[in-house]
PDB file of C-alpha atoms (C1' of nucleotides) in Angstrom:
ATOM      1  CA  UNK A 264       0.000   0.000   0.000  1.00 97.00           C
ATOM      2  CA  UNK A 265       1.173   3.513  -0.699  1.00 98.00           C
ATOM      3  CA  UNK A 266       0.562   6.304   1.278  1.00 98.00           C
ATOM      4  CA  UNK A 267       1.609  10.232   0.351  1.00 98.00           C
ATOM      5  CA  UNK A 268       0.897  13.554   1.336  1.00 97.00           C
ATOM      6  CA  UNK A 269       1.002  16.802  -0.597  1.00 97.00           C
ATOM      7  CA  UNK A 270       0.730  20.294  -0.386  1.00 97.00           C
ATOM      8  CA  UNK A 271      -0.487  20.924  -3.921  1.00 96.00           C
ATOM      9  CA  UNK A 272      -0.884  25.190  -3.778  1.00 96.00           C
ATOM     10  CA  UNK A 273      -4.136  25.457  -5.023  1.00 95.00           C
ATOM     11  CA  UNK A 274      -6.320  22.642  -6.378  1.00 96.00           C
ATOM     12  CA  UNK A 275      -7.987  24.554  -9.130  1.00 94.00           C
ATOM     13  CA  UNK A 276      -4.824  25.329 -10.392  1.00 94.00           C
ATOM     14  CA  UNK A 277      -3.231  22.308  -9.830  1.00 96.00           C
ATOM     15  CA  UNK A 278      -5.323  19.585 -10.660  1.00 96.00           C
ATOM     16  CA  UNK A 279      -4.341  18.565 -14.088  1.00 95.00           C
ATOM     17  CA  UNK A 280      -0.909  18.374 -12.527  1.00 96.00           C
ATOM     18  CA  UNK A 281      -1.953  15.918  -9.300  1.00 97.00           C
ATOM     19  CA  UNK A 282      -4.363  13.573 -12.082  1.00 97.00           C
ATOM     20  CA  UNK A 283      -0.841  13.393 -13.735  1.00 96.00           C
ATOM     21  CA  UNK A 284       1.347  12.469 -10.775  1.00 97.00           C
ATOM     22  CA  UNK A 285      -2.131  10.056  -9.184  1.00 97.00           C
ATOM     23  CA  UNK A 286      -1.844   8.226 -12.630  1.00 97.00           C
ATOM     24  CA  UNK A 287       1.385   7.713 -12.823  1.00 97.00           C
ATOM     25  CA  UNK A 288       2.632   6.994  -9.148  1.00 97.00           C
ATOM     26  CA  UNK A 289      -0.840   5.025  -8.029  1.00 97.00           C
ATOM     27  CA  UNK A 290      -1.003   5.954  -4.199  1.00 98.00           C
ATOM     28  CA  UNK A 291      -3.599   4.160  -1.959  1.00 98.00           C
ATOM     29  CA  UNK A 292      -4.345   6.629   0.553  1.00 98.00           C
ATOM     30  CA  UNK A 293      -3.390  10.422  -0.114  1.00 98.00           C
ATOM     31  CA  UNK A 294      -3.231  13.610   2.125  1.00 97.00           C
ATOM     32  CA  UNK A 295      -3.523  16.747   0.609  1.00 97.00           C
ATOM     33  CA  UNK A 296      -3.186  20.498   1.806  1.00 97.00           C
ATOM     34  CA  UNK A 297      -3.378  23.968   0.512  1.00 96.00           C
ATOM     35  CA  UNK A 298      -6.624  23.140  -1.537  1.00 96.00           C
ATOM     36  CA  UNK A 299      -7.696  26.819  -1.482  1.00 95.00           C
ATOM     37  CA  UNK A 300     -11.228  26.030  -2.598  1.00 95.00           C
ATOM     38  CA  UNK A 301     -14.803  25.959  -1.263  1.00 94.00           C
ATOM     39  CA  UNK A 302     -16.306  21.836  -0.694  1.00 95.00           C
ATOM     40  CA  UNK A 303     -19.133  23.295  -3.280  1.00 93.00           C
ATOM     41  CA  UNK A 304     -16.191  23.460  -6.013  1.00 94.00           C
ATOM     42  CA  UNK A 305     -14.258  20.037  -5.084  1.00 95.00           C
ATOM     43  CA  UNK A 306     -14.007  18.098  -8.588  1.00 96.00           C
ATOM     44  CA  UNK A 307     -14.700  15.192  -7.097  1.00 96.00           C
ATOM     45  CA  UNK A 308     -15.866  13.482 -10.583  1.00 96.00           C
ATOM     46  CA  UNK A 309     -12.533  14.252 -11.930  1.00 96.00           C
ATOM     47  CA  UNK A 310     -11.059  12.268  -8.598  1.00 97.00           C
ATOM     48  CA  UNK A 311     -13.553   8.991  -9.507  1.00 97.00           C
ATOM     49  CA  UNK A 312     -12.038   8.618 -13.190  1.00 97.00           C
ATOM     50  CA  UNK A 313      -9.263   8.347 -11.725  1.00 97.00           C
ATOM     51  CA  UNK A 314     -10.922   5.502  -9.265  1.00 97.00           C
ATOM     52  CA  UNK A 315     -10.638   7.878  -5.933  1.00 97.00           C
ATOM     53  CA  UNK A 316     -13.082   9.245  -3.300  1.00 97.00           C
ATOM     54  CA  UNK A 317     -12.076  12.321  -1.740  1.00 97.00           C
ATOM     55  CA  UNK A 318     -13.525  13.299   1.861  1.00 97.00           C
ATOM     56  CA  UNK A 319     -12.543  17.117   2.134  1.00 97.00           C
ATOM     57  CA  UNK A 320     -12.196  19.793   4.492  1.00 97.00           C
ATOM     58  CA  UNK A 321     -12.013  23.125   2.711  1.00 95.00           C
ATOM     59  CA  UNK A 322     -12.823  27.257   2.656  1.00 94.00           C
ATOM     60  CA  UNK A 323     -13.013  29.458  -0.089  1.00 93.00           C
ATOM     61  CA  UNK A 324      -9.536  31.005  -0.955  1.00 93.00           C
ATOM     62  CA  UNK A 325      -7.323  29.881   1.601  1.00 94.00           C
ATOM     63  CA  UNK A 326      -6.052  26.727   3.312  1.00 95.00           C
ATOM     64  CA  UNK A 327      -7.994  23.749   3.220  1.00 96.00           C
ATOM     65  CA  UNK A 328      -7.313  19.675   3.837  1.00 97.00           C
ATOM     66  CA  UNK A 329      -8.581  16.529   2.076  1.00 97.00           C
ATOM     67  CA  UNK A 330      -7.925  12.946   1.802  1.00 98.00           C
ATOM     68  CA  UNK A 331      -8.366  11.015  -1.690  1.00 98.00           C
ATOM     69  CA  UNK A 332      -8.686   7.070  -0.927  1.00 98.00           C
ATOM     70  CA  UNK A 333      -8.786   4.231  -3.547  1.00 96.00           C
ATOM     71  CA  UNK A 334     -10.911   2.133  -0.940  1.00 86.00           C
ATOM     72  CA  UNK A 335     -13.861   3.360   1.725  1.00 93.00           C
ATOM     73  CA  UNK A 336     -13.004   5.979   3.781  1.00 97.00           C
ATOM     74  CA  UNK A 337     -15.032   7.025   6.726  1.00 98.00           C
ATOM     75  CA  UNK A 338     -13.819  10.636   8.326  1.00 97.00           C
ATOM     76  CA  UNK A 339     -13.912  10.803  12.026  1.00 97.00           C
ATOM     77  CA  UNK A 340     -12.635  14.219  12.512  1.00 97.00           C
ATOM     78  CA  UNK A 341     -12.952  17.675  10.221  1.00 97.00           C
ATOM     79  CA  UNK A 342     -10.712  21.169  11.629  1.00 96.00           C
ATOM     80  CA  UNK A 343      -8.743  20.657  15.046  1.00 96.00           C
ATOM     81  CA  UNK A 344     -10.700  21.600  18.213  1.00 96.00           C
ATOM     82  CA  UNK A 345     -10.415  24.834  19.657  1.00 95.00           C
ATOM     83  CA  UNK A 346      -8.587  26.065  16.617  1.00 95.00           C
ATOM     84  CA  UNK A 347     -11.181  26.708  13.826  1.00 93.00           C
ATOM     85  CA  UNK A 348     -10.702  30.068  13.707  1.00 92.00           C
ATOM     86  CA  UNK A 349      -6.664  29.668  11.731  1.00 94.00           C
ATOM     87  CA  UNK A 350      -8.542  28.017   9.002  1.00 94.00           C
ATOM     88  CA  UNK A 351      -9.640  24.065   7.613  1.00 96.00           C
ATOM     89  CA  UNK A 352      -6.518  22.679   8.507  1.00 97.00           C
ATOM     90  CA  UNK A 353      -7.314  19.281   9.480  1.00 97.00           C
ATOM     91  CA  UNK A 354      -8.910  15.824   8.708  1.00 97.00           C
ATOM     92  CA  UNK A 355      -8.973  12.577   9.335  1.00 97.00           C
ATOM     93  CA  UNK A 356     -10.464   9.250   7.839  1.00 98.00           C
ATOM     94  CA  UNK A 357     -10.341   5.816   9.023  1.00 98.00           C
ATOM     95  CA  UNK A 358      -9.175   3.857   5.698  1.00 98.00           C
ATOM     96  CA  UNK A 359      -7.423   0.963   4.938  1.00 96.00           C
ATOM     97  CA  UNK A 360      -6.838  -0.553   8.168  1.00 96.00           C
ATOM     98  CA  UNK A 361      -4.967   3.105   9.415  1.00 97.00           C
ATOM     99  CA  UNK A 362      -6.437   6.148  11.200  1.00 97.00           C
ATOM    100  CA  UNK A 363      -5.141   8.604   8.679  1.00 98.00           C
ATOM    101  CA  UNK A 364      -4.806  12.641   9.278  1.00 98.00           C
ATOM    102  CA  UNK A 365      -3.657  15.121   7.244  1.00 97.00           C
ATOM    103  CA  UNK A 366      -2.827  18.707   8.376  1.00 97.00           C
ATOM    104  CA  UNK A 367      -1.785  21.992   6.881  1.00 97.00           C
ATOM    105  CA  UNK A 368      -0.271  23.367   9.809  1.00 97.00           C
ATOM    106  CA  UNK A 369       0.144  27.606  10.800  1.00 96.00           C
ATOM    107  CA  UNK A 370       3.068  29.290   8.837  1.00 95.00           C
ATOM    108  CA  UNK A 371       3.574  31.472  11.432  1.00 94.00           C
ATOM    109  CA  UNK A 372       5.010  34.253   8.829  1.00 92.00           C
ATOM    110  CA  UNK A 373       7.702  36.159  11.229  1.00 92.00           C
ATOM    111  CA  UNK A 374       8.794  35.654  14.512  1.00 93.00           C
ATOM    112  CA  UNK A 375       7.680  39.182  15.282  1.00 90.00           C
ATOM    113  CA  UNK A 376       3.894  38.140  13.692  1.00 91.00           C
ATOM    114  CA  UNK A 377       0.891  37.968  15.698  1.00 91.00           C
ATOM    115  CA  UNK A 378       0.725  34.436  13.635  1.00 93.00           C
ATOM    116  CA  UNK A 379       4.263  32.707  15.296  1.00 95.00           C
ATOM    117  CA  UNK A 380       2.205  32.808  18.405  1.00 95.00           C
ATOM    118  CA  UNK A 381      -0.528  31.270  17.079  1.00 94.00           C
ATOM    119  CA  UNK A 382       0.879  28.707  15.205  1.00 96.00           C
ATOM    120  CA  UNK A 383       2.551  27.499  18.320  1.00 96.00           C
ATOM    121  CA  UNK A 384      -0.796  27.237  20.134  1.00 96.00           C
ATOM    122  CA  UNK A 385      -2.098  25.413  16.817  1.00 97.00           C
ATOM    123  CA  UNK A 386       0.714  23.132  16.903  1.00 97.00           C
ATOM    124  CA  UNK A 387      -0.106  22.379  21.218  1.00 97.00           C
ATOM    125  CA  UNK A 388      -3.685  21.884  20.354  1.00 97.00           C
ATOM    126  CA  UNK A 389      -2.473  19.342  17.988  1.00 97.00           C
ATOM    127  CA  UNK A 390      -0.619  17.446  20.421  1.00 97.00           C
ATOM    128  CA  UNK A 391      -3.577  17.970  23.081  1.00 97.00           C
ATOM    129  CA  UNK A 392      -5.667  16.665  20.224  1.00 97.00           C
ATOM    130  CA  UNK A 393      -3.654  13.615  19.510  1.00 97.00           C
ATOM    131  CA  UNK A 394      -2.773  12.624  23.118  1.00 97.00           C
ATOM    132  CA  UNK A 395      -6.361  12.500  23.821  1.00 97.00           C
ATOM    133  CA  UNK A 396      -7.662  10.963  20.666  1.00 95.00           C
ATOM    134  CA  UNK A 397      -4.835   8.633  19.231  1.00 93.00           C
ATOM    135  CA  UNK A 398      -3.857   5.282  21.234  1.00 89.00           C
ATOM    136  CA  UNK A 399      -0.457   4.460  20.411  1.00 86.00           C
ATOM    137  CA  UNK A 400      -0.568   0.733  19.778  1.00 92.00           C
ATOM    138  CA  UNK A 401      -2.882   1.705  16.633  1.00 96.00           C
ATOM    139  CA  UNK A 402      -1.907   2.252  12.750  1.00 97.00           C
ATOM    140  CA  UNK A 403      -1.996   6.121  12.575  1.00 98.00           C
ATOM    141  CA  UNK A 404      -0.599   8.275  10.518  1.00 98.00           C
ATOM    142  CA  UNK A 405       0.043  11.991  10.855  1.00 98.00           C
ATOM    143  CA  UNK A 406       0.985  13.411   7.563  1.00 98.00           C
ATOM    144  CA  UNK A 407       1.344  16.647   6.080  1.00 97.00           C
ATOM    145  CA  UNK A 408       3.080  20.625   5.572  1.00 97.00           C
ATOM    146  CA  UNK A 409       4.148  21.126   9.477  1.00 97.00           C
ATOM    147  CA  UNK A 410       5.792  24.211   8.143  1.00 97.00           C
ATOM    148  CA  UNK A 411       8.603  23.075  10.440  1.00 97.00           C
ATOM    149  CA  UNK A 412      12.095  21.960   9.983  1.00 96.00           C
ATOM    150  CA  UNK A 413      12.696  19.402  12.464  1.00 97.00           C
ATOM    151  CA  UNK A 414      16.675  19.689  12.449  1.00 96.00           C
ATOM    152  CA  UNK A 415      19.357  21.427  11.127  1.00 95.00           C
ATOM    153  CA  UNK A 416      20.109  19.154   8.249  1.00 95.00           C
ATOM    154  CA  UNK A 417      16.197  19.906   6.854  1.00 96.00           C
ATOM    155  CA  UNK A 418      17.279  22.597   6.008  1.00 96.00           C
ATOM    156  CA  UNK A 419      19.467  23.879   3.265  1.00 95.00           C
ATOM    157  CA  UNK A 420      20.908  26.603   5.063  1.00 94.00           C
ATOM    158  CA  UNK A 421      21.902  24.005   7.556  1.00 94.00           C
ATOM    159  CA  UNK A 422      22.665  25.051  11.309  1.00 94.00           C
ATOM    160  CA  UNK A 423      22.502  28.418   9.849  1.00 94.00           C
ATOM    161  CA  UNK A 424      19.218  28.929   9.661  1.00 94.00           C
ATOM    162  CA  UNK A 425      18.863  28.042  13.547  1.00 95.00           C
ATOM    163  CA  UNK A 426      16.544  30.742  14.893  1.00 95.00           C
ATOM    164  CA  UNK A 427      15.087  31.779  11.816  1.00 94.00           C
ATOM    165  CA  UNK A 428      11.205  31.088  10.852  1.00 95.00           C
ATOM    166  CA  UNK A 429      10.544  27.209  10.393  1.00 96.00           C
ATOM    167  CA  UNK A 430      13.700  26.720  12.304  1.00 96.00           C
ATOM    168  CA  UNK A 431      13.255  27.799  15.918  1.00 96.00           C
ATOM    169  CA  UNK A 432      13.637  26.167  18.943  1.00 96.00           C
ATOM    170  CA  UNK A 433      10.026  26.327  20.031  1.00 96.00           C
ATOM    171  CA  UNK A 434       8.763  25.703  16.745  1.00 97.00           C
ATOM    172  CA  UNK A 435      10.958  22.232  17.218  1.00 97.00           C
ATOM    173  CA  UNK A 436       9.903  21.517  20.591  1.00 97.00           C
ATOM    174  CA  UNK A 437       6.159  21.144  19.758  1.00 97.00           C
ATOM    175  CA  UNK A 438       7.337  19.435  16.150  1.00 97.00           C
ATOM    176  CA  UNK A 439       9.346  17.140  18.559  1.00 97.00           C
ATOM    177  CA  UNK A 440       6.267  16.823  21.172  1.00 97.00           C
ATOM    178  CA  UNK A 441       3.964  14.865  18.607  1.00 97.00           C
ATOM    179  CA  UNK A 442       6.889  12.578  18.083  1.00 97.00           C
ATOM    180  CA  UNK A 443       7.129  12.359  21.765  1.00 97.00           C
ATOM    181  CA  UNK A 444       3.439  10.961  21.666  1.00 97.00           C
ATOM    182  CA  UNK A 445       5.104   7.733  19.776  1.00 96.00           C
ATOM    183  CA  UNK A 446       4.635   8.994  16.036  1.00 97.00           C
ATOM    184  CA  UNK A 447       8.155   8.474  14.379  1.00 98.00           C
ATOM    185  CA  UNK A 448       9.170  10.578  11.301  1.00 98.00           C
ATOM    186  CA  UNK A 449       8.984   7.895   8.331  1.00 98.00           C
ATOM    187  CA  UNK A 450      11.468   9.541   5.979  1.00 97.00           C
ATOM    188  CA  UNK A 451      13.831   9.964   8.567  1.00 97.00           C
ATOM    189  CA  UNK A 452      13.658   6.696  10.152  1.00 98.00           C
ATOM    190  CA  UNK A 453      14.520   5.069   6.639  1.00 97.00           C
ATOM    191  CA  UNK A 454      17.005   7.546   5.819  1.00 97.00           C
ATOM    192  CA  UNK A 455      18.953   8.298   8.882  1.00 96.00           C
ATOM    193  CA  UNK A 456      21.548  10.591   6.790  1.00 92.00           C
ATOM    194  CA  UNK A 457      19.831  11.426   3.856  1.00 83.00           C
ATOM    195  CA  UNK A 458      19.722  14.822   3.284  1.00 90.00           C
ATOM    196  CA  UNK A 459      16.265  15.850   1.132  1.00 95.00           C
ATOM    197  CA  UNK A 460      14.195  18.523   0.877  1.00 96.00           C
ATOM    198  CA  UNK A 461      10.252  18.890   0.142  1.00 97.00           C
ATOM    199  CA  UNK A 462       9.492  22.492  -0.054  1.00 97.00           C
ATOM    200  CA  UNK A 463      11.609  25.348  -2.296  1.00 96.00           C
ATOM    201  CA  UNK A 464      10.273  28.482  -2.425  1.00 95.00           C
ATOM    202  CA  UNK A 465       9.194  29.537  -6.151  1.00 94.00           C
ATOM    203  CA  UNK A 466      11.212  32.771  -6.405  1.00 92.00           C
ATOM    204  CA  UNK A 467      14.912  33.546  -6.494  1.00 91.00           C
ATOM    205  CA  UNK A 468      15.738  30.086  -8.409  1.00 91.00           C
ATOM    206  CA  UNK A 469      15.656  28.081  -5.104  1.00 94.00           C
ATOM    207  CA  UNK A 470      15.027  24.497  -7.014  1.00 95.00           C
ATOM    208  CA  UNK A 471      17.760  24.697  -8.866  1.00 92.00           C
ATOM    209  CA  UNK A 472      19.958  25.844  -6.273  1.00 93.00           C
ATOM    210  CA  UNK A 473      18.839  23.489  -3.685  1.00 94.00           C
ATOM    211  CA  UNK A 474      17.351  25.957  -1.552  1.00 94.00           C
ATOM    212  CA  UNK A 475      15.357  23.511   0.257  1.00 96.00           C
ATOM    213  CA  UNK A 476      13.473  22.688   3.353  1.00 96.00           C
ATOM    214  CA  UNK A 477      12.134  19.118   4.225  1.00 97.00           C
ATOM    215  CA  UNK A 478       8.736  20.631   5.586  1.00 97.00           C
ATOM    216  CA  UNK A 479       6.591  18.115   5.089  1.00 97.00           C
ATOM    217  CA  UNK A 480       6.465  14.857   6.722  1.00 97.00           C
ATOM    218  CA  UNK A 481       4.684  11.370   7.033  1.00 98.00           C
ATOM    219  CA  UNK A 482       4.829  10.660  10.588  1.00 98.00           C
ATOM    220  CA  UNK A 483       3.691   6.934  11.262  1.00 98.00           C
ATOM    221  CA  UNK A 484       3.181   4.895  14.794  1.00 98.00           C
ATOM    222  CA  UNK A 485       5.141   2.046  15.417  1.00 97.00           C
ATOM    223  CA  UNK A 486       2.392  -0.062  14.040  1.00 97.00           C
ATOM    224  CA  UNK A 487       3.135   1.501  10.742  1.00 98.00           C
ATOM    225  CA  UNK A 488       6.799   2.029  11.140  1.00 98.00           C
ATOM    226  CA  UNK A 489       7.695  -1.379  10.893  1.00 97.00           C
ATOM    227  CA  UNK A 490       5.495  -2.432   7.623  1.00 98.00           C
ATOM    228  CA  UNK A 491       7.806   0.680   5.947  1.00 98.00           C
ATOM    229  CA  UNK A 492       9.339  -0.871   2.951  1.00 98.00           C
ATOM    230  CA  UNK A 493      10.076   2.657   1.088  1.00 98.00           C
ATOM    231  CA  UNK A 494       9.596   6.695   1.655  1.00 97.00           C
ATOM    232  CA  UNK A 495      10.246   8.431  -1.036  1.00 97.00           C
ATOM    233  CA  UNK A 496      10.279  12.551  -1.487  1.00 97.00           C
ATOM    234  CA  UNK A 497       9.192  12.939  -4.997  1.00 97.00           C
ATOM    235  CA  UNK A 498      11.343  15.888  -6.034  1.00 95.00           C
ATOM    236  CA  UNK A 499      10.959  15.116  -9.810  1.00 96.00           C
ATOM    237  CA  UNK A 500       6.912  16.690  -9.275  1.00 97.00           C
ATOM    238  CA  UNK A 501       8.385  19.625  -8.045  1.00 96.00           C
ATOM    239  CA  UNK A 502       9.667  20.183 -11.519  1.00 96.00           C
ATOM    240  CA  UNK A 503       7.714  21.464 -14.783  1.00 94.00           C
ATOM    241  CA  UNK A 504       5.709  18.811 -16.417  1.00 93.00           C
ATOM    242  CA  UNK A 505       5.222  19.986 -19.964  1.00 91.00           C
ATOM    243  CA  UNK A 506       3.199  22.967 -19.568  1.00 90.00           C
ATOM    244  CA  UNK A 507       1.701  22.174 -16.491  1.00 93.00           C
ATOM    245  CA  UNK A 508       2.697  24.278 -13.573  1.00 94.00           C
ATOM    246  CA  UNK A 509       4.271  22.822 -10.296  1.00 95.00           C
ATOM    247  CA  UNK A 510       3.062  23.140  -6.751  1.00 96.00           C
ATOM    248  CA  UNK A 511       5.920  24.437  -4.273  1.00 96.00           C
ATOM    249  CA  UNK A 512       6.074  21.237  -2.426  1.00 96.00           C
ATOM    250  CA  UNK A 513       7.085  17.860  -3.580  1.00 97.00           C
ATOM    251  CA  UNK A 514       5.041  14.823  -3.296  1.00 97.00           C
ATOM    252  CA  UNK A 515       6.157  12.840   0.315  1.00 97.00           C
ATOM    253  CA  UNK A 516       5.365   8.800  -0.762  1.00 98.00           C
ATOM    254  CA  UNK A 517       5.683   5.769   1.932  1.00 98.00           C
ATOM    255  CA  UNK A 518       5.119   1.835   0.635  1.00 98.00           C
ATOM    256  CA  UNK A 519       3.988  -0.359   3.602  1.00 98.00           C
ATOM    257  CA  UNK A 520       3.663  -4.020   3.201  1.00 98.00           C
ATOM    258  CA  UNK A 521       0.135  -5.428   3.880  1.00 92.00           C
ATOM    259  CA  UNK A 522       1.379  -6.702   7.503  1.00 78.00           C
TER     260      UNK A 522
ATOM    261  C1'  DA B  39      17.844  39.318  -5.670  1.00 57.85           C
ATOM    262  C1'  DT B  40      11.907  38.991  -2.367  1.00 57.85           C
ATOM    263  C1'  DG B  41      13.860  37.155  -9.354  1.00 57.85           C
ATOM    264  C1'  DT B  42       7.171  33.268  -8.378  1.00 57.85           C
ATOM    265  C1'  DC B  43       2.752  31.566  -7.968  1.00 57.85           C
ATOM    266  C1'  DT B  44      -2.201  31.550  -6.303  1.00 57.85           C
ATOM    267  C1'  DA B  45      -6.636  33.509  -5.497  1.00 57.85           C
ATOM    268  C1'  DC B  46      -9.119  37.395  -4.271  1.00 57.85           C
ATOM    269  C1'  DT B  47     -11.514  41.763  -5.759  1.00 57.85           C
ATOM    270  C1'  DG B  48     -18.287  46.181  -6.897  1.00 57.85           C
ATOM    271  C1'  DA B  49     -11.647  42.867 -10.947  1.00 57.85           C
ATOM    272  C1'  DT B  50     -10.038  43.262 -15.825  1.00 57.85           C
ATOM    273  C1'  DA B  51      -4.301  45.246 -12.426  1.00 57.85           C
ATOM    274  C1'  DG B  52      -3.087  45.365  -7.922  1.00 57.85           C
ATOM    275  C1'  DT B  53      -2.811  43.159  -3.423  1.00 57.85           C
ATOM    276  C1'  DA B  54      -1.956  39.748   0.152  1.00 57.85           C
ATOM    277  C1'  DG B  55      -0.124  35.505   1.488  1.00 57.85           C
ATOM    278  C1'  DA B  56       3.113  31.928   1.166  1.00 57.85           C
TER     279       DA B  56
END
DNA sequence: ATGTCTACTGATAGTAGA
């Protein structure tokens, strides 16, 4: 089974691009964010061709979650308590065997923003959320943009970025708390040294100069750790296809074996 | 190089957000 998650920048604008990139890499189960469009707009006929159901969480313009499934899918939870007022940044579905969330978590914008504070808060009510709502002996997963690099070598600026947005210590301590709460990065667990990104920003070149930042994550419990056969950061659908126009953020792909 | 992209607007170019 393959699982993914995907901050696609805009589904209107990007859909042509993820039908190309569902087609040709076949994921089971996939977590998307950044759908900026209404539920009333979700092409969810253009998701069936492809032999998906989608179960969204969405707002007109801005933010907005969903999870396309090639099986049933039954959602359990839609925003993150307490925190509905940052947006539709969170769902989850029970599908395939795995309790399966996907979150578009706070950018936070500056440390001297109004936002930094509140995307800390976001990121506590997450791991309120989760301790309260997620047994660890079960198949979860936690996937998504955390908008957080978790250590130095995430980032392509390296311990040189330490401090900045994305790279603070508090930022990493509540990153750090959910995998406290026995969710284990999945890329980094298969790739102890690798050094990958997920996320360049669109101006100033940054792709081709490997101005990266591994931002977005599949975080698995132990139940899914060990049926990891592959993660894979997909850094070939962060480039051009044809005419088609990328999102910002590379696919993030996991295989797991059926057991 | 903050050099791009997306979606919004009493729109049709300019702004905000990332």
């Amino acid at each position: 089974m393959r699982i993914a998650t995907w901050n696609i920048n805009g589904l209107k604008a990007r859909l042509d691009y993820l039908c190309l990139w569902l087609a040709e890499r076949r994921p089971d189960v996939v977590g998307l964010q950044e759908l900026k469009t209404e539920d009333a707009q979700f092409p969810h006929a253009r998701f069936a061709e492809l032999g998906y159901v989608a179960h969204v969480h969405g707002e007109k313009a801005w933010n907005g979650v969903a999870v396309l499934s090639r099986g049933e899918a039954e959602v359990f939870q839609r925003g993150l308590p307490g925190q509905e007022a940052l947006g539709a940044r969170l769902i989850g579905v029970r599908v395939a065997g795995l309790d399966f969330t996907t979150v578009y978590c706070p950018n936070g914008k500056t440390l001297a923003h109004v936002d930094y504070q509140r995307k800390l808060d976001w990121f506590e009510a997450l791991a309120a959320y989760w301790a309260e709502r997620h047994a660890p002996d079960r198949a979860t997963v936690l996937c998504g943009d955390f908008n957080v690099v978790p250590h130095a070598t995430d980032s392509w600026r390296g311990a040189d970025g330490d401090g900045e947005i994305f790279h603070t210590t508090l930022e990493r301590e509540r990153f750090a708390t959910l995998l406290a709460l026995g969710l284990i990065d999945l890329y980094r667990d298969r790739h102890p040294e690798g050094r990958a990104y997920s996320w360049w920003d669109y101006r100033g070149g940054s792709f081709h100069r490997g101005h990266g930042l591994r931002i977005d994550t599949l975080l698995g419990s132990e139940a899914v750790r060990r049926r990891v056969v592959e993660v894979v950061i997909d850094r070939d659908f962060r480039k051009k296809q044809g005419e088609l126009t990328p999102s910002d953020h590379a696919p993030v792909y996991a295989d797991l074996s059926d057991r």
